[in-house]
Short mmCIF file of C-alpha atoms and ligand atoms in Angstrom, two decimals:
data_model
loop_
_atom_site.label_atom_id
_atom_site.label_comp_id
_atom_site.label_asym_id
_atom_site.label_seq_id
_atom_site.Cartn_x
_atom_site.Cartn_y
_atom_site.Cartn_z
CA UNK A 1417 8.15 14.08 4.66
CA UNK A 1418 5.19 14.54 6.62
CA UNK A 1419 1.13 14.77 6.23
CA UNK A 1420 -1.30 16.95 7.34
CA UNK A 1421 -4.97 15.08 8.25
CA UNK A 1422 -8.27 17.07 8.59
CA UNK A 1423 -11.61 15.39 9.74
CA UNK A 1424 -14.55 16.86 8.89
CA UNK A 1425 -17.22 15.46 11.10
CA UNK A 1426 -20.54 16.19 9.42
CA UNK A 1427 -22.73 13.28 7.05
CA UNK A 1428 -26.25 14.50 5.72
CA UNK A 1429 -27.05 11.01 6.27
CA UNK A 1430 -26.07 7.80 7.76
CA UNK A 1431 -24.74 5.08 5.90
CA UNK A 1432 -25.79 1.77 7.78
CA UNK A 1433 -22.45 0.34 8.27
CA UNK A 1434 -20.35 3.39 9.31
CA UNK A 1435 -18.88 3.74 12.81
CA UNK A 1436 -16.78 6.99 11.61
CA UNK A 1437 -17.26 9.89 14.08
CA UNK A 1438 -19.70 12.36 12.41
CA UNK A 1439 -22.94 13.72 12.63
CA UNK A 1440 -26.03 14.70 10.40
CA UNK A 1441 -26.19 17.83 12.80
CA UNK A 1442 -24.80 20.59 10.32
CA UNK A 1443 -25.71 23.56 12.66
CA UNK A 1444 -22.41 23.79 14.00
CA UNK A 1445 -20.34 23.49 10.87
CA UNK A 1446 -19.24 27.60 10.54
CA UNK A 1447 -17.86 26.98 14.65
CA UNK A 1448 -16.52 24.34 13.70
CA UNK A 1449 -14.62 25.55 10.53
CA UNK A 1450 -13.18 28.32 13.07
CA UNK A 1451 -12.38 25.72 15.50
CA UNK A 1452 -9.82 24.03 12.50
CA UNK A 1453 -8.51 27.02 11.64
CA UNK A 1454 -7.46 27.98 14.88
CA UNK A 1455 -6.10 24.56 15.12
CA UNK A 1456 -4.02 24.90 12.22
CA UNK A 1457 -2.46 27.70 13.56
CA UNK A 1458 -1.70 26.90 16.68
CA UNK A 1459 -0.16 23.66 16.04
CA UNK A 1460 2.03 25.00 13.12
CA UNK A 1461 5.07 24.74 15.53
CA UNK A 1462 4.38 20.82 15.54
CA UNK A 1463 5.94 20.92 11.79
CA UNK A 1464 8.24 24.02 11.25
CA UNK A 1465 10.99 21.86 10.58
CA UNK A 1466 8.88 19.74 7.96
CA UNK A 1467 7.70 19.87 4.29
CA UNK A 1468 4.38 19.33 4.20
CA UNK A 1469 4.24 16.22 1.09
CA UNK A 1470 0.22 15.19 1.77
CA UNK A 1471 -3.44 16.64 2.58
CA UNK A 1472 -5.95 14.96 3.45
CA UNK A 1473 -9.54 15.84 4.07
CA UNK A 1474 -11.83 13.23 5.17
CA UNK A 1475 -14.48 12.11 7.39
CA UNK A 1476 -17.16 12.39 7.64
CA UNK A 1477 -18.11 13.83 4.48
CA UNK A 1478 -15.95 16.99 3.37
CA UNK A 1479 -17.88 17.52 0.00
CA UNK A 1480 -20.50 18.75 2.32
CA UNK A 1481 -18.18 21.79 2.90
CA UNK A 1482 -18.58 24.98 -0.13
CA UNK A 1483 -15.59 25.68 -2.10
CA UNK A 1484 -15.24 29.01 -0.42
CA UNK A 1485 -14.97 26.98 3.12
CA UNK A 1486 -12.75 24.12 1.53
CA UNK A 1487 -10.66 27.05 0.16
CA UNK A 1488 -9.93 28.79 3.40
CA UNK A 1489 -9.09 25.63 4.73
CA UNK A 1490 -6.63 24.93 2.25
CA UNK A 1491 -5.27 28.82 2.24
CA UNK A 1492 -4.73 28.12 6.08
CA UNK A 1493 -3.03 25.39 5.92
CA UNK A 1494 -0.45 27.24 2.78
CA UNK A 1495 0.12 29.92 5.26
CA UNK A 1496 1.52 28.47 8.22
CA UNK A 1497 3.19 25.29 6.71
CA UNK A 1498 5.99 24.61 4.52
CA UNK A 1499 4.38 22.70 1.70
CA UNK A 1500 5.84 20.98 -0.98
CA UNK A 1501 5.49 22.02 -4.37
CA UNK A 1502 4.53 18.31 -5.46
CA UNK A 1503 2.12 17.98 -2.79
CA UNK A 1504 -0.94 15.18 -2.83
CA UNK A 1505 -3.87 17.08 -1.47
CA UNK A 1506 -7.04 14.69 -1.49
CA UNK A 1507 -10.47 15.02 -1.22
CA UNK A 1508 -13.13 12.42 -0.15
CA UNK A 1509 -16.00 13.19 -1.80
CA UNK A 1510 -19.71 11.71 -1.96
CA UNK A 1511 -20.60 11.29 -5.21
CA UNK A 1512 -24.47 13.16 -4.56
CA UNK A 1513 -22.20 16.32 -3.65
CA UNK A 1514 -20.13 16.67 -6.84
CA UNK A 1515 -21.10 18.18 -10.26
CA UNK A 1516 -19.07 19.07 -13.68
CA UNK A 1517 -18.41 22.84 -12.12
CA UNK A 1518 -17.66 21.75 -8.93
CA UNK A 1519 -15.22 19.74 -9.59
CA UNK A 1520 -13.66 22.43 -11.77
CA UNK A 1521 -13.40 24.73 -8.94
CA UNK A 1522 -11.68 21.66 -7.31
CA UNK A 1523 -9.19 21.36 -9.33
CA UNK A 1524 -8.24 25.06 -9.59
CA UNK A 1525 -8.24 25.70 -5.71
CA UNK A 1526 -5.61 22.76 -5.16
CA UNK A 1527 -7.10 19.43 -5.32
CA UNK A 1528 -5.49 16.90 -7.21
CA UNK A 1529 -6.70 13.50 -5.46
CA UNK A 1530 -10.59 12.42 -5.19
CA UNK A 1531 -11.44 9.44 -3.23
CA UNK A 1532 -15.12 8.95 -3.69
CA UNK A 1533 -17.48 6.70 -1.45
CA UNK A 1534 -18.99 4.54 -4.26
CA UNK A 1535 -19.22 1.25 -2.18
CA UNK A 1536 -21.25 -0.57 -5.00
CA UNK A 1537 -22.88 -0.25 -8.47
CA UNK A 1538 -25.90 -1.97 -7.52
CA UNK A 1539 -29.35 0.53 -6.58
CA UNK A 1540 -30.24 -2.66 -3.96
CA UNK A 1541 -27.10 -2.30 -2.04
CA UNK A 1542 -26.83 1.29 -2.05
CA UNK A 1543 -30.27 1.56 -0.15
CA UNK A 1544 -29.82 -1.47 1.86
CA UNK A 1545 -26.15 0.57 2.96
CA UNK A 1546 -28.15 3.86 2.99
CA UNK A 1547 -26.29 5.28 0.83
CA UNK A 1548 -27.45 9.04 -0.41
CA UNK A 1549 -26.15 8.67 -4.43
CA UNK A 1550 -27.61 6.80 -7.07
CA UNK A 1551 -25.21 4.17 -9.30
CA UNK A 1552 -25.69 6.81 -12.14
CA UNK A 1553 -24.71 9.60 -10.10
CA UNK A 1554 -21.74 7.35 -9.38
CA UNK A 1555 -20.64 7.41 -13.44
CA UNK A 1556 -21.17 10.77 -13.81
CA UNK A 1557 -19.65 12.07 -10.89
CA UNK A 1558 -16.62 9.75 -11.87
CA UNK A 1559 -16.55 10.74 -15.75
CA UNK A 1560 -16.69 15.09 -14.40
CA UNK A 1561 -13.60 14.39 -12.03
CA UNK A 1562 -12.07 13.37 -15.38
CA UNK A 1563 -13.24 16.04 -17.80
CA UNK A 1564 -12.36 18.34 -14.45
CA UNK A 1565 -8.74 17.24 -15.05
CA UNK A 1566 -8.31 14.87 -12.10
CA UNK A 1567 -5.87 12.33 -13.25
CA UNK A 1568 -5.56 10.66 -9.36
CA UNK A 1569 -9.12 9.27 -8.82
CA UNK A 1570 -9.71 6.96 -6.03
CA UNK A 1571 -13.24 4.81 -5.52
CA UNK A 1572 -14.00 2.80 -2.15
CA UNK A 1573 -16.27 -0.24 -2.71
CA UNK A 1574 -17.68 -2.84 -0.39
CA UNK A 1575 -17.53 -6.84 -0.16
CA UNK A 1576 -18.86 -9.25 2.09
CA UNK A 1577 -22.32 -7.44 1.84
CA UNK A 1578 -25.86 -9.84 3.14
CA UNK A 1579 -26.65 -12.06 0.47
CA UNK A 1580 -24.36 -10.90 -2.35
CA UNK A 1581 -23.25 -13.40 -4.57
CA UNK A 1582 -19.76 -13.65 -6.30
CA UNK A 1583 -21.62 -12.90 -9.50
CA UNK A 1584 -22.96 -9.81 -8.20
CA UNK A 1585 -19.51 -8.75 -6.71
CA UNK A 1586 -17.71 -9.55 -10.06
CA UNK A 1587 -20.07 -7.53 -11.68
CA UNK A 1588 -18.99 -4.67 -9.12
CA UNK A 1589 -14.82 -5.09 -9.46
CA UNK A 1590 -15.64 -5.27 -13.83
CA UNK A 1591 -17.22 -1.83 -13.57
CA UNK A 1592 -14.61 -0.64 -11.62
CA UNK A 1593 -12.45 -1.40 -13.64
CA UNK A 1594 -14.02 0.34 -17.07
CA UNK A 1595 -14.38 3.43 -15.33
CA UNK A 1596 -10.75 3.64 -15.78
CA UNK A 1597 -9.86 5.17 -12.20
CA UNK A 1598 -6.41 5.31 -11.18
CA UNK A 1599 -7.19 3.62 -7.20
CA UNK A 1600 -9.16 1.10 -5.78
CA UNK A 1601 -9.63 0.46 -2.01
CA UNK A 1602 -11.97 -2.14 -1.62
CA UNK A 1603 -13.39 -3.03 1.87
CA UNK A 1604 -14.80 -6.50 3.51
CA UNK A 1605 -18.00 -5.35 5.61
CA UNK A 1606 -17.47 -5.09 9.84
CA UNK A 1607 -20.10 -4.85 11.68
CA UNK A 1608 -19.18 -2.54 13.97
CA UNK A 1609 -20.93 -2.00 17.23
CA UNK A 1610 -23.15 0.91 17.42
CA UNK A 1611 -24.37 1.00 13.87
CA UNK A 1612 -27.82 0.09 12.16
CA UNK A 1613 -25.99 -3.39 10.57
CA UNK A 1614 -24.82 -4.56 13.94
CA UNK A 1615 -28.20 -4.05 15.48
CA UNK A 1616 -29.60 -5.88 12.22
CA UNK A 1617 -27.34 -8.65 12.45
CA UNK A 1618 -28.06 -9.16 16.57
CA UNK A 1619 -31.93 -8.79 15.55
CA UNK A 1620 -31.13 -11.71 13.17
CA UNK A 1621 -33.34 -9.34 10.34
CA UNK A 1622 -29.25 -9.49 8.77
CA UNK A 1623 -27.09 -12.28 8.14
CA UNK A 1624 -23.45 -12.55 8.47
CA UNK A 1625 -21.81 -13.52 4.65
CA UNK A 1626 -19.83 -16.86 5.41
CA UNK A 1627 -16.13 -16.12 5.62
CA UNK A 1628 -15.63 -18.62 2.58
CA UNK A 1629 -17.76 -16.44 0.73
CA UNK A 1630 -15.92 -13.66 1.31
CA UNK A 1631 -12.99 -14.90 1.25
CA UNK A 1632 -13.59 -16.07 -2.32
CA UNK A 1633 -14.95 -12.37 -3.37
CA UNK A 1634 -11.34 -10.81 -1.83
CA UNK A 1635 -9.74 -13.59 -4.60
CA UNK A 1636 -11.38 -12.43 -7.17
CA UNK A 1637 -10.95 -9.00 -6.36
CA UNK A 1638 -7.11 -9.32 -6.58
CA UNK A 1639 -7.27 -11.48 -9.80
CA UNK A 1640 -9.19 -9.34 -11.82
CA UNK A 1641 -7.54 -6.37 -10.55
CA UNK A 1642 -4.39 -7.94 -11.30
CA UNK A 1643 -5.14 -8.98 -15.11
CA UNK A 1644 -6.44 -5.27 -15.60
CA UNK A 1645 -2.94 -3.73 -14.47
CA UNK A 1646 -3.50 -2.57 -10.84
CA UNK A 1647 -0.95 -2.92 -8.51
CA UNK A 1648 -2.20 -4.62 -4.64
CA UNK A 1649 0.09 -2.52 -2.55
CA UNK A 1650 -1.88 -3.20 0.75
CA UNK A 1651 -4.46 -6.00 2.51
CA UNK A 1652 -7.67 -3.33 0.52
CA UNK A 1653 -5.50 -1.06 -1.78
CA UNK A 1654 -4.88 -1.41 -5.16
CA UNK A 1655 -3.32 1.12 -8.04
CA UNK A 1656 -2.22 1.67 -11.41
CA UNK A 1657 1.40 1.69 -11.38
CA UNK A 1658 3.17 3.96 -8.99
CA UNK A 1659 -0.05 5.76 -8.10
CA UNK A 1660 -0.25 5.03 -4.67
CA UNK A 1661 -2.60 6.79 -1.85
CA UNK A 1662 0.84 8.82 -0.73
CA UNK A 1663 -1.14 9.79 2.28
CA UNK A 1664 -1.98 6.61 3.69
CA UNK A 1665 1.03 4.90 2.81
CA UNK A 1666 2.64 7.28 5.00
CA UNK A 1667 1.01 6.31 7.52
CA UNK A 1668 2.18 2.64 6.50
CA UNK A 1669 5.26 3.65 6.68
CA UNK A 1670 4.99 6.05 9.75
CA UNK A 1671 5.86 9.29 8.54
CA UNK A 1672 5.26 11.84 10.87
CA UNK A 1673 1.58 13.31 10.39
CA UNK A 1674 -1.16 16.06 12.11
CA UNK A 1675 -5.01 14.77 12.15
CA UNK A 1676 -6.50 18.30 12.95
CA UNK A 1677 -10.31 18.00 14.18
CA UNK A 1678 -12.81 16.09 16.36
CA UNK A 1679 -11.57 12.27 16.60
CA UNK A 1680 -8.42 12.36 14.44
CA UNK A 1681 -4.95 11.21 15.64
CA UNK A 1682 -1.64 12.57 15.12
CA UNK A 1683 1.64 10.59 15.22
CA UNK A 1684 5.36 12.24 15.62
CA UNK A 1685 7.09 9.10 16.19
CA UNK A 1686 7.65 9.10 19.87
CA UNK A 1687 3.85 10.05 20.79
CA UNK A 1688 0.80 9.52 19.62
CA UNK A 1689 -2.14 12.09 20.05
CA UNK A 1690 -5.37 11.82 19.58
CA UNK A 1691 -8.30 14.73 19.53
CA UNK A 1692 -11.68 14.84 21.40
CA UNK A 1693 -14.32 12.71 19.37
CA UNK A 1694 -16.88 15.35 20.32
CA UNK A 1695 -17.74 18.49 18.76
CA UNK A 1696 -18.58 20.57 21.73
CA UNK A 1697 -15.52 19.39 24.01
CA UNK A 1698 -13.93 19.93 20.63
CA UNK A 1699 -14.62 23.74 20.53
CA UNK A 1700 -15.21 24.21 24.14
CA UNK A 1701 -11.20 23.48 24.14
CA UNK A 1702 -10.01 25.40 21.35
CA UNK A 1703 -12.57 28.24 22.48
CA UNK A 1704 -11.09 28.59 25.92
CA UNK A 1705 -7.97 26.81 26.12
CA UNK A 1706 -8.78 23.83 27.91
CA UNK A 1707 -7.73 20.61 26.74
CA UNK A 1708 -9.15 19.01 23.85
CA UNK A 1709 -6.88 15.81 23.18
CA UNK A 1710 -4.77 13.03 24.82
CA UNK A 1711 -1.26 11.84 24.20
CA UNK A 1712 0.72 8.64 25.03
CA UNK A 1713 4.26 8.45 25.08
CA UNK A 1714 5.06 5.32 23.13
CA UNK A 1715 7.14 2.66 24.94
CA UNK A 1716 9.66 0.18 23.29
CA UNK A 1717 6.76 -2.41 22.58
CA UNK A 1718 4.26 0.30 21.46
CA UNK A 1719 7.24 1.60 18.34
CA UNK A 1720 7.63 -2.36 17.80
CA UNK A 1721 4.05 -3.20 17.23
CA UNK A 1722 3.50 -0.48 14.97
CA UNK A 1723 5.96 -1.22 13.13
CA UNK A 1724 4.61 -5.04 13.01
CA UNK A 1725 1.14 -3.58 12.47
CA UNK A 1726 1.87 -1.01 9.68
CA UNK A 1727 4.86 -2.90 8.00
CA UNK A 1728 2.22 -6.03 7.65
CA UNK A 1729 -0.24 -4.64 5.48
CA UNK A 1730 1.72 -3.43 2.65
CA UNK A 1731 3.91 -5.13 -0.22
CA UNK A 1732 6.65 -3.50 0.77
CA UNK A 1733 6.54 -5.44 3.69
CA UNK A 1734 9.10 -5.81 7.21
CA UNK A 1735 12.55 -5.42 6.68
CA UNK A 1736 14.06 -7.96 9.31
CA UNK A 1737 17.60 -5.77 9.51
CA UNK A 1738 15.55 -2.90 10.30
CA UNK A 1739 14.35 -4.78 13.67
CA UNK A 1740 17.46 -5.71 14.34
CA UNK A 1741 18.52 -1.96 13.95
CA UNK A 1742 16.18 -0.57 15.43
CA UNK A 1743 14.66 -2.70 18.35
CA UNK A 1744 16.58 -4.67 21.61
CA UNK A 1745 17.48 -8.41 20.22
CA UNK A 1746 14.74 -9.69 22.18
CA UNK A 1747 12.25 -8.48 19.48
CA UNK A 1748 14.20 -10.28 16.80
CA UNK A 1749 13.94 -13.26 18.41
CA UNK A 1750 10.38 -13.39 18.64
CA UNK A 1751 9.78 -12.34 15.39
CA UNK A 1752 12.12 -15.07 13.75
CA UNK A 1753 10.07 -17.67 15.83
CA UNK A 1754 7.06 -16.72 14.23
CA UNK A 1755 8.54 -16.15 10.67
CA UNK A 1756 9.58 -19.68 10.73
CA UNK A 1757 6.16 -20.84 11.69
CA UNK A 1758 3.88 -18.77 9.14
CA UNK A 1759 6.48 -19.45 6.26
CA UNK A 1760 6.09 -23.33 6.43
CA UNK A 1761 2.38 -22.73 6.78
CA UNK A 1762 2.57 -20.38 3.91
CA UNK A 1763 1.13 -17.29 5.27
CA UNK A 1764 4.06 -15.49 4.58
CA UNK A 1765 7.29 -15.28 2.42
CA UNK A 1766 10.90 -13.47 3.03
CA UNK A 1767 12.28 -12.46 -0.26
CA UNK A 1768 15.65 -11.33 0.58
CA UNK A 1769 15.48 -10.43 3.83
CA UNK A 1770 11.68 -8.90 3.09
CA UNK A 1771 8.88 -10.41 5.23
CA UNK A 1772 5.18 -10.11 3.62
CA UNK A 1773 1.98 -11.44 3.99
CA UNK A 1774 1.37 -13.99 0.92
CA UNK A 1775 -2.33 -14.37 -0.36
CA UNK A 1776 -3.01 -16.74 1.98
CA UNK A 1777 -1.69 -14.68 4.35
CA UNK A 1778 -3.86 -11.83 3.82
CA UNK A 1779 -7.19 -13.83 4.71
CA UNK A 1780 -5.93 -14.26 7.85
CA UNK A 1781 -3.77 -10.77 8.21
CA UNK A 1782 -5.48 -10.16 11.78
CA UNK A 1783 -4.45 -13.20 13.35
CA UNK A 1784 -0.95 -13.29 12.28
CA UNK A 1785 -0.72 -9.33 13.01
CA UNK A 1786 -2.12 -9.96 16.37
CA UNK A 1787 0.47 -13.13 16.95
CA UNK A 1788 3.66 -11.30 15.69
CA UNK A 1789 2.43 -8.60 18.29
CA UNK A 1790 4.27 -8.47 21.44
CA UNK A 1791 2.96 -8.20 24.74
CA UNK A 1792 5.20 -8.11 28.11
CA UNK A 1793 4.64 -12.32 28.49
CA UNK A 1794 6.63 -12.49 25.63
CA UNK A 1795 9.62 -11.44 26.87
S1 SF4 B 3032 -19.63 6.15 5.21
FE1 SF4 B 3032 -19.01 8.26 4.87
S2 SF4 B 3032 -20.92 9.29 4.21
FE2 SF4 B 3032 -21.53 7.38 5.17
S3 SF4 B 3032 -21.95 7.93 7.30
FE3 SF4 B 3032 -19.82 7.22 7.19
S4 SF4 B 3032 -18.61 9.03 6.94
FE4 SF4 B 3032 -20.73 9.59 6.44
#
């Protein structure tokens, strides 16, 4: 089982909050399309013992791409891997970018997954975020996926905005809800350095939502997602039953996977690799065979934290036998030391031999990542 990751880097506009690498520069976006291609091809080797189960495009913004160029990507990728036959291949989409015929075409070239950048129903956030759609362009573009035949529909939204109330965030999650989509992921805003918001918030022109605020907007995110049927199958991610992101919960559960383009990261469980995030270096690389990414070999501790980091977020949780099997007894040891702490503090629980996060856990999920962690003092 394996995935296949492709980041388009291009945004006709910058959303306020994003630290993604992309840029509103579309000039180079028919180089760039070559550049993946020839990346494609030349990497094919990295999987020729592997089905292919996922696709993923994001970014960036792929619905900026035509359906001739999202086509030829696709077509590429059919000829020089050996994909499954029930493969997820999703699109992230922009809502602005998509109409009924669109979406059609979609469909009939391969698609079967849309994960579209709503972030909230209300026009005030959507400008204060800079977002490009409208809320109504929001419900159509959601009600054409469906008349389009896409059955797997995924929408982002966003929490912990400036100033928004629980009222105003309930009214968000209850709309989500009667749109009838199959996924939620719902984020709590970072302000991540480098972006408009984190120059707002220094400027003191934004201000920071208390944590308690936000902490009570994540609660009643799970509850009413929860009563309405969805499934919370990691810290932001929530589904209908079954209908999991397969593609990120790969990476959950670290499958082997390819990110092909500027900035993305590959992963074939002894390595991680991770491309150029810069266009030109990007090209310049595949253009004349020079380098265009980095690799680390990944030690002991690296395998053991990512398994801590990954294993963490989901319901399905840490399997202690599995770090028994699978790391030096050391490891174990340190784990069980802080099992035993967060369980009588009631961050997490071990149901048969199955550590998770509880709730209370998940407000919290950085800290207790970061102290289950091990660096070489540990041990
Ligand atoms: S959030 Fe998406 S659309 Fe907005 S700038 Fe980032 S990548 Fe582009």
């Amino acid at each position: 089982m394996a995935g296949i990751y492709i980041h388009i880097p291009f945004c006709r506009k910058r959303c306020h909050y994003c630290d993604f690498f992309k840029t509103t520069d579309l000039s180079q976006k028919a180089r760039l399309l070559a550049g993946l291609k020839t990346e494609l091809e030349s990497r094919a080797s990295e999987m020729a013992s592997e089905e292919i189960n996922t696709i993923y495009l994001g970014g960036g913004t792929p619905s900026v791409l035509s359906i001739d160029e999202l086509h030829d990507l696709l077509k590429t990728i059919r000829q020089n891997y050996l994909v499954s036959a029930e493969v997820e291949i999703t699109l992230e989409a922009n809502p602005d970018d998509l109409n009924q015929t669109l979406l059609s075409t979609l469909k009939k070239i391969g698609f079967n997954r849309l994960s579209m950048g709503i972030q909230s129903f209300s026009e005030a956030d959507l400008k204060l975020m800079n977002r490009r759609h409208s809320v109504v362009q929001a419900f159509h573009s959601v009600e054409w996926a469906k008349k389009a035949g896409f059955a797997n529909i995924s929408i982002d939204l966003i929490y912990g905005l400036p100033d928004q109330t629980l009222e105003e965030w309930e009214r968000n999650v209850r709309i989500a809800v009667e749109l009838d989509v199959q996924h939620i992921s719902a984020y709590n805003l970072t302000y991540h350095e480098g972006t408009v918001f984190y120059d707002q918030l220094k400027k003191g022109i934004l201000k920071e939502l208390p944590d308690e605020l936000s902490i009570q907007q994540f609660e009643l995110l799970i509850r009413i997602l929860k009563e309405a049927g969805f499934e919370h199958y990691e810290i932001s991610n929530f589904c209908k039953p079954g209908l999991y992101s397969q593609h990120n919960s790969s990476y959950w559960k670290s499958k082997k996977y390819l990110g092909i383009g500027p900035s993305a990261h590959s992963f074939d469980f002894n390595s991680r690799r991770w491309n150029v995030s810069s266009i030109s270096r990007y090209l310049d690389g595949l253009e004349n065979n020079r380098p265009y990414s980095e690799t680390e070999i990944l030690t002991e501790q690296d395998r053991y934290n990512d398994f801590i980091i990954t294993g963490l977020r989901t319901k399905w949780g840490i399997l202690k036998d599995d770090i028994q099997a699978k790391f030096p007894l050391k490891y174990f040891t340190h784990f069980q030391k802080l099992e035993e702490k967060y369980i009588k503090s009631g961050h997490i629980v071990n149901t048969s031999g199955i550590v998770c996060l509880s709730q209370e856990g998940m407000y919290i999920s950085d800290k207790i990542t970061e102290d289950f962690m091990v660096v070489s003092k540990h041990l």
